[in-house]
XYZ file of N, CA and C in Angstrom:
429
model
N 0.838 -1.264 0.053
C 0.145 -0.128 -0.093
C 0.895 1.198 0.073
N 0.521 2.119 -0.916
C 1.414 3.530 -0.967
C 0.759 4.381 -0.272
N 1.467 5.174 0.742
C 1.031 6.172 1.742
C 1.824 7.404 1.765
N 1.577 8.546 2.066
C 2.347 9.536 2.397
C 2.437 10.509 1.377
N 3.125 11.751 1.545
C 3.326 12.858 0.528
C 4.879 13.114 0.543
N 5.287 13.200 -0.573
C 6.779 13.389 -0.915
C 6.868 14.519 -1.982
N 8.135 15.404 -1.691
C 8.337 16.407 -2.737
C 9.503 16.370 -3.525
N 9.797 15.458 -4.508
C 10.912 15.330 -5.243
C 10.746 16.322 -6.268
N 12.062 16.474 -7.035
C 12.281 17.312 -8.294
C 12.333 16.598 -9.310
N 11.869 17.147 -10.531
C 12.073 16.558 -11.780
C 13.526 17.030 -12.192
N 14.280 16.240 -12.935
C 15.549 16.718 -13.478
C 15.665 17.200 -14.774
N 16.565 17.675 -15.408
C 16.550 18.305 -16.844
C 16.210 17.290 -17.850
N 16.450 15.938 -17.758
C 16.225 14.924 -18.451
C 14.485 14.393 -18.387
N 13.782 15.008 -17.366
C 12.429 14.569 -17.248
C 12.262 13.478 -16.309
N 13.374 13.162 -15.570
C 13.529 11.947 -14.784
C 12.950 12.410 -13.251
N 12.481 11.530 -12.625
C 12.018 11.439 -11.366
C 12.504 10.275 -10.409
N 12.938 10.795 -9.341
C 13.609 9.638 -8.263
C 12.246 9.114 -7.472
N 11.949 8.272 -7.489
C 10.656 7.695 -6.883
C 11.072 7.678 -5.385
N 10.189 7.991 -4.706
C 10.530 7.955 -2.959
C 11.035 6.673 -2.563
N 11.949 6.726 -1.696
C 12.683 5.331 -1.260
C 11.539 4.343 -0.728
N 10.495 4.992 -0.002
C 9.623 3.816 0.543
C 8.654 3.286 -0.445
N 8.681 3.704 -1.659
C 7.803 3.079 -2.697
C 8.661 2.329 -3.596
N 10.157 2.195 -3.646
C 10.922 1.722 -4.541
C 10.909 0.138 -4.707
N 10.668 -0.532 -3.540
C 10.868 -1.891 -3.639
C 9.465 -2.510 -4.400
N 8.364 -1.772 -4.040
C 6.974 -2.290 -4.588
C 6.996 -1.937 -6.086
N 7.847 -0.929 -6.618
C 7.931 -0.402 -7.991
C 8.971 -0.965 -8.724
N 10.017 -1.692 -8.092
C 11.138 -2.076 -8.811
C 11.034 -3.154 -9.926
N 9.751 -3.772 -10.000
C 9.575 -4.843 -11.022
C 9.203 -4.172 -12.183
N 8.813 -2.861 -12.178
C 8.254 -2.167 -13.426
C 7.107 -1.331 -13.019
N 6.777 -0.333 -13.858
C 5.659 0.570 -13.520
C 4.858 0.980 -14.758
N 3.708 1.331 -14.713
C 3.105 1.940 -15.908
C 2.562 3.248 -15.381
N 3.035 4.359 -16.234
C 2.610 5.795 -15.821
C 1.569 6.282 -16.852
N 0.432 6.733 -16.608
C -0.520 7.040 -17.426
C -1.293 8.249 -16.849
N -2.150 8.824 -17.642
C -3.041 9.917 -17.291
C -3.849 9.634 -16.106
N -3.918 10.594 -15.159
C -5.168 10.320 -14.013
C -6.101 11.408 -14.052
N -6.895 11.336 -13.063
C -7.974 12.393 -13.113
C -7.320 13.809 -12.370
N -8.096 14.589 -12.709
C -7.675 16.010 -12.018
C -6.189 16.517 -12.739
N -5.812 16.070 -13.703
C -4.271 16.354 -14.415
C -3.330 16.024 -13.588
N -3.380 14.748 -12.852
C -2.129 14.212 -12.398
C -1.699 13.130 -13.236
N -0.681 12.486 -12.743
C -0.252 11.321 -13.385
C -0.443 10.142 -12.461
N -1.048 8.915 -12.783
C -1.069 7.795 -12.029
C 0.259 6.677 -12.338
N 0.659 6.326 -11.266
C 1.916 5.423 -11.560
C 1.466 4.088 -10.766
N 1.414 2.847 -11.557
C 0.899 1.708 -11.297
C 2.001 0.729 -11.039
N 2.197 -0.103 -10.100
C 3.152 -1.583 -10.158
C 2.487 -2.273 -11.297
N 3.295 -2.852 -11.975
C 2.775 -3.750 -12.951
C 1.498 -4.592 -12.748
N 1.569 -5.330 -11.655
C 0.488 -6.302 -11.434
C -0.817 -5.472 -11.103
N -0.783 -4.236 -10.553
C -2.017 -3.546 -10.313
C -2.447 -2.953 -11.829
N -1.560 -2.581 -12.638
C -1.928 -2.197 -13.932
C -2.645 -3.383 -14.755
N -2.129 -4.388 -14.497
C -2.601 -5.615 -15.224
C -4.216 -5.907 -14.754
N -4.230 -5.796 -13.439
C -5.557 -5.979 -12.783
C -6.549 -4.997 -13.586
N -6.345 -3.829 -13.620
C -7.155 -2.752 -14.085
C -7.287 -2.856 -15.750
N -6.396 -3.350 -16.369
C -6.439 -3.902 -17.791
C -7.506 -4.973 -17.945
N -7.392 -5.776 -17.132
C -8.226 -7.131 -17.060
C -9.801 -6.682 -17.019
N -9.886 -5.786 -15.965
C -11.322 -4.882 -15.511
C -11.813 -4.404 -16.942
N -10.986 -3.583 -17.587
C -11.514 -2.813 -18.825
C -11.786 -3.809 -19.861
N -10.871 -4.855 -19.994
C -11.170 -5.765 -21.062
C -12.376 -6.545 -20.859
N -12.791 -6.634 -19.623
C -14.191 -7.277 -19.404
C -15.326 -6.408 -19.686
N -15.298 -5.205 -19.986
C -16.357 -4.258 -20.253
C -16.964 -4.620 -21.682
N -18.009 -4.537 -21.970
C -18.557 -4.808 -23.183
C -18.149 -3.746 -24.333
N -17.589 -4.159 -25.548
C -17.244 -3.261 -26.511
C -18.275 -2.286 -27.057
N -19.495 -2.530 -26.670
C -20.648 -1.753 -26.981
C -20.834 -0.613 -25.987
N -19.954 -0.480 -24.868
C -20.052 0.614 -24.040
C -19.298 1.734 -24.448
N -20.042 2.841 -24.885
C -19.433 3.950 -25.355
C -18.050 4.721 -24.398
N -18.638 4.623 -23.063
C -17.690 5.091 -22.069
C -16.519 4.210 -21.757
N -16.835 2.961 -21.729
C -15.728 2.027 -21.639
C -14.677 2.116 -22.639
N -14.955 2.257 -24.007
C -14.069 2.469 -25.173
C -13.469 3.635 -24.990
N -14.073 4.921 -24.577
C -13.396 6.062 -24.392
C -12.445 6.059 -23.423
N -12.581 5.464 -22.320
C -11.944 5.551 -21.210
C -10.521 4.758 -21.423
N -10.871 3.637 -22.094
C -9.863 2.628 -22.370
C -8.832 3.350 -23.516
N -9.274 3.980 -24.336
C -8.437 4.698 -25.378
C -7.571 5.638 -24.838
N -7.825 6.496 -24.018
C -7.214 7.593 -23.254
C -6.352 6.793 -22.315
N -6.636 5.988 -21.373
C -5.938 5.267 -20.341
C -4.786 4.488 -20.982
N -4.937 3.796 -21.975
C -3.942 2.979 -22.773
C -3.004 3.588 -23.594
N -3.505 4.501 -24.407
C -2.904 5.278 -25.354
C -1.750 6.199 -24.647
N -2.201 6.619 -23.462
C -1.034 7.731 -22.955
C -0.212 6.641 -21.928
N -0.397 5.505 -21.881
C 0.537 4.592 -20.690
C 1.778 4.427 -21.214
N 2.851 4.677 -20.384
C 4.297 4.455 -20.593
C 4.664 3.485 -19.595
N 5.169 2.190 -19.963
C 5.709 1.359 -19.045
C 7.440 1.332 -19.032
N 7.914 1.256 -17.928
C 9.395 1.408 -17.729
C 9.651 0.624 -16.370
N 10.989 0.159 -16.192
C 11.582 -0.442 -15.103
C 12.578 0.668 -14.582
N 12.387 1.162 -13.235
C 13.079 2.050 -12.647
C 14.585 1.721 -12.654
N 15.567 2.572 -12.857
C 16.843 2.296 -12.786
C 17.406 2.138 -11.625
N 18.869 1.849 -11.376
C 19.289 1.615 -10.147
C 19.269 2.460 -9.079
N 18.957 3.821 -9.349
C 18.787 5.016 -8.566
C 17.335 5.184 -8.229
N 16.418 4.219 -8.826
C 15.090 4.434 -8.571
C 14.346 5.612 -9.374
N 15.083 5.965 -10.487
C 14.410 6.850 -11.439
C 13.690 6.357 -12.545
N 12.641 7.062 -12.716
C 11.882 6.946 -13.960
C 11.660 8.065 -14.845
N 11.665 7.929 -16.274
C 11.553 8.933 -17.115
C 10.015 9.119 -17.450
N 9.572 10.433 -17.213
C 8.400 10.752 -17.335
C 8.325 11.468 -19.015
N 7.548 10.836 -19.851
C 7.439 11.235 -21.084
C 6.886 12.727 -21.372
N 7.308 13.279 -22.605
C 6.944 14.752 -22.613
C 5.361 14.973 -22.702
N 4.761 14.092 -23.377
C 3.251 14.066 -23.247
C 2.717 14.080 -22.125
N 3.025 13.215 -21.291
C 2.515 13.182 -19.842
C 3.041 14.331 -19.026
N 4.089 14.845 -19.287
C 4.759 16.036 -18.319
C 3.784 17.182 -18.804
N 3.435 17.452 -20.061
C 2.499 18.360 -20.548
C 1.152 18.111 -20.113
N 0.616 16.936 -20.172
C -0.869 16.854 -19.642
C -0.904 17.155 -18.227
N -0.057 16.962 -17.252
C 0.093 17.255 -16.015
C 0.516 18.349 -15.536
N 1.000 19.408 -16.452
C 1.859 20.684 -16.387
C 2.892 20.409 -15.382
N 3.627 19.249 -15.520
C 4.689 19.101 -14.465
C 5.868 20.078 -14.829
N 6.339 20.836 -13.858
C 7.503 21.761 -13.945
C 8.581 20.941 -13.004
N 9.579 21.766 -12.497
C 10.582 21.235 -11.613
C 10.131 20.613 -10.461
N 9.235 21.248 -9.604
C 8.717 20.957 -8.296
C 7.557 20.159 -8.357
N 7.480 18.939 -7.662
C 6.525 17.981 -7.715
C 6.089 17.625 -6.359
N 4.824 16.937 -6.419
C 4.445 16.182 -5.138
C 4.043 14.814 -5.685
N 4.468 13.999 -4.856
C 4.123 12.537 -5.212
C 3.402 11.922 -3.858
N 2.222 11.436 -4.105
C 1.435 10.913 -2.979
C 1.320 9.441 -3.313
N 1.216 8.988 -2.173
C 0.746 7.426 -2.016
C -0.798 7.590 -1.961
N -1.556 6.675 -2.928
C -3.005 6.638 -2.904
C -3.323 5.245 -3.016
N -3.012 4.683 -1.942
C -3.573 3.130 -1.799
C -2.590 2.241 -2.661
N -3.467 1.855 -3.832
C -2.691 1.007 -4.819
C -1.999 1.539 -5.877
N -2.045 2.805 -5.836
C -1.305 3.563 -6.826
C -0.417 4.745 -6.348
N 0.326 5.227 -6.985
C 1.139 6.461 -6.674
C 0.485 7.620 -7.735
N 0.658 8.853 -7.165
C 0.125 9.832 -8.114
C 1.286 10.939 -8.061
N 1.462 11.623 -9.260
C 2.443 12.686 -9.532
C 1.801 13.904 -9.757
N 2.002 15.047 -9.159
C 1.350 16.246 -9.186
C 2.359 17.377 -9.408
N 2.113 18.241 -10.219
C 2.840 19.720 -10.102
C 2.592 20.211 -8.824
N 3.510 20.708 -8.080
C 3.343 21.116 -6.661
C 2.344 22.165 -6.641
N 2.469 23.199 -7.521
C 1.310 24.458 -7.469
C -0.302 23.670 -7.780
N -0.171 22.710 -8.579
C -1.512 22.275 -8.882
C -1.957 21.320 -7.580
N -1.113 20.581 -6.839
C -1.460 19.784 -5.723
C -1.934 20.803 -4.572
N -1.125 21.926 -4.470
C -1.616 22.858 -3.393
C -2.940 23.323 -3.538
N -3.212 23.792 -4.950
C -4.529 24.360 -5.425
C -5.698 23.262 -5.117
N -5.271 21.943 -5.468
C -6.295 20.891 -5.321
C -6.643 20.872 -3.712
N -5.589 20.722 -2.909
C -5.816 20.544 -1.409
C -6.669 21.860 -0.898
N -6.338 23.006 -1.209
C -7.043 24.187 -0.785
C -8.435 24.173 -1.273
N -8.657 23.531 -2.452
C -10.204 23.558 -2.758
C -11.141 22.353 -2.296
N -10.323 21.373 -1.875
C -11.061 20.099 -1.508
C -10.927 19.761 0.070
N -10.058 20.351 0.708
C -9.902 19.914 2.209
C -11.136 20.368 2.834
N -11.891 21.535 2.549
C -13.086 21.750 3.032
C -14.256 20.692 3.152
N -14.184 20.136 2.011
C -15.108 19.116 1.660
C -14.882 17.794 2.349
N -13.637 17.479 2.707
C -13.188 16.247 3.200
C -14.077 15.760 4.210
N -14.496 16.301 5.140
C -15.431 15.908 6.222
C -16.858 15.288 5.649
N -17.222 16.313 4.775
C -18.571 16.022 4.254
C -18.545 14.688 3.227
N -17.373 14.438 2.735
C -17.254 13.489 1.677
C -17.359 12.111 2.404
N -16.810 11.888 3.634
C -16.568 10.917 4.296
C -17.842 10.008 4.391
N -18.949 10.397 4.697
C -20.134 9.658 4.896
C -20.587 8.964 3.440
N -20.410 9.583 2.365
C -20.762 8.989 1.238
C -19.664 7.985 0.734
N -18.475 8.190 1.125
C -17.386 7.171 0.588
C -17.442 5.864 1.663
N -17.602 6.329 2.894
C -17.510 5.134 3.869
C -18.752 5.316 4.722
N -19.794 4.669 4.321
C -21.066 4.697 4.848
C -20.809 4.144 6.432
N -21.389 5.036 7.312
C -21.178 4.641 8.677
C -20.009 5.329 9.300
N -19.046 5.925 8.449
C -17.997 6.679 8.926
C -16.657 5.596 9.169
N -15.748 6.225 9.873
C -14.497 5.357 10.199
C -14.764 4.656 11.409
């Protein structure tokens, strides 16, 4: 399970050093793809395979499933982190998430998310007030 918030920097070659506490689980390979709210999702290969299986199980007649699958798979980039725990984020994904030098990398349970630092701060400012209100709908009965 991926937990926590980290603030690495993107180097001049578009590489990110993965947080040390995430490296073991991601060492076998990752898939980086577009996420919601203009962040990037980083999945360990087994989790990406599980999601791919779920999408393949959707009927081809579902317009929403086709549309989601196209964007999800077309933007995906697979890679094995190097010995220093670095991955290269392709230009099209850096553009999509408006990644500059300063990043925020968060653990989001079964995936890692990569955010531009300013975008993450804006997202938090906008959504933290709703956090308590959302709990009941997401976790019936509360914690």
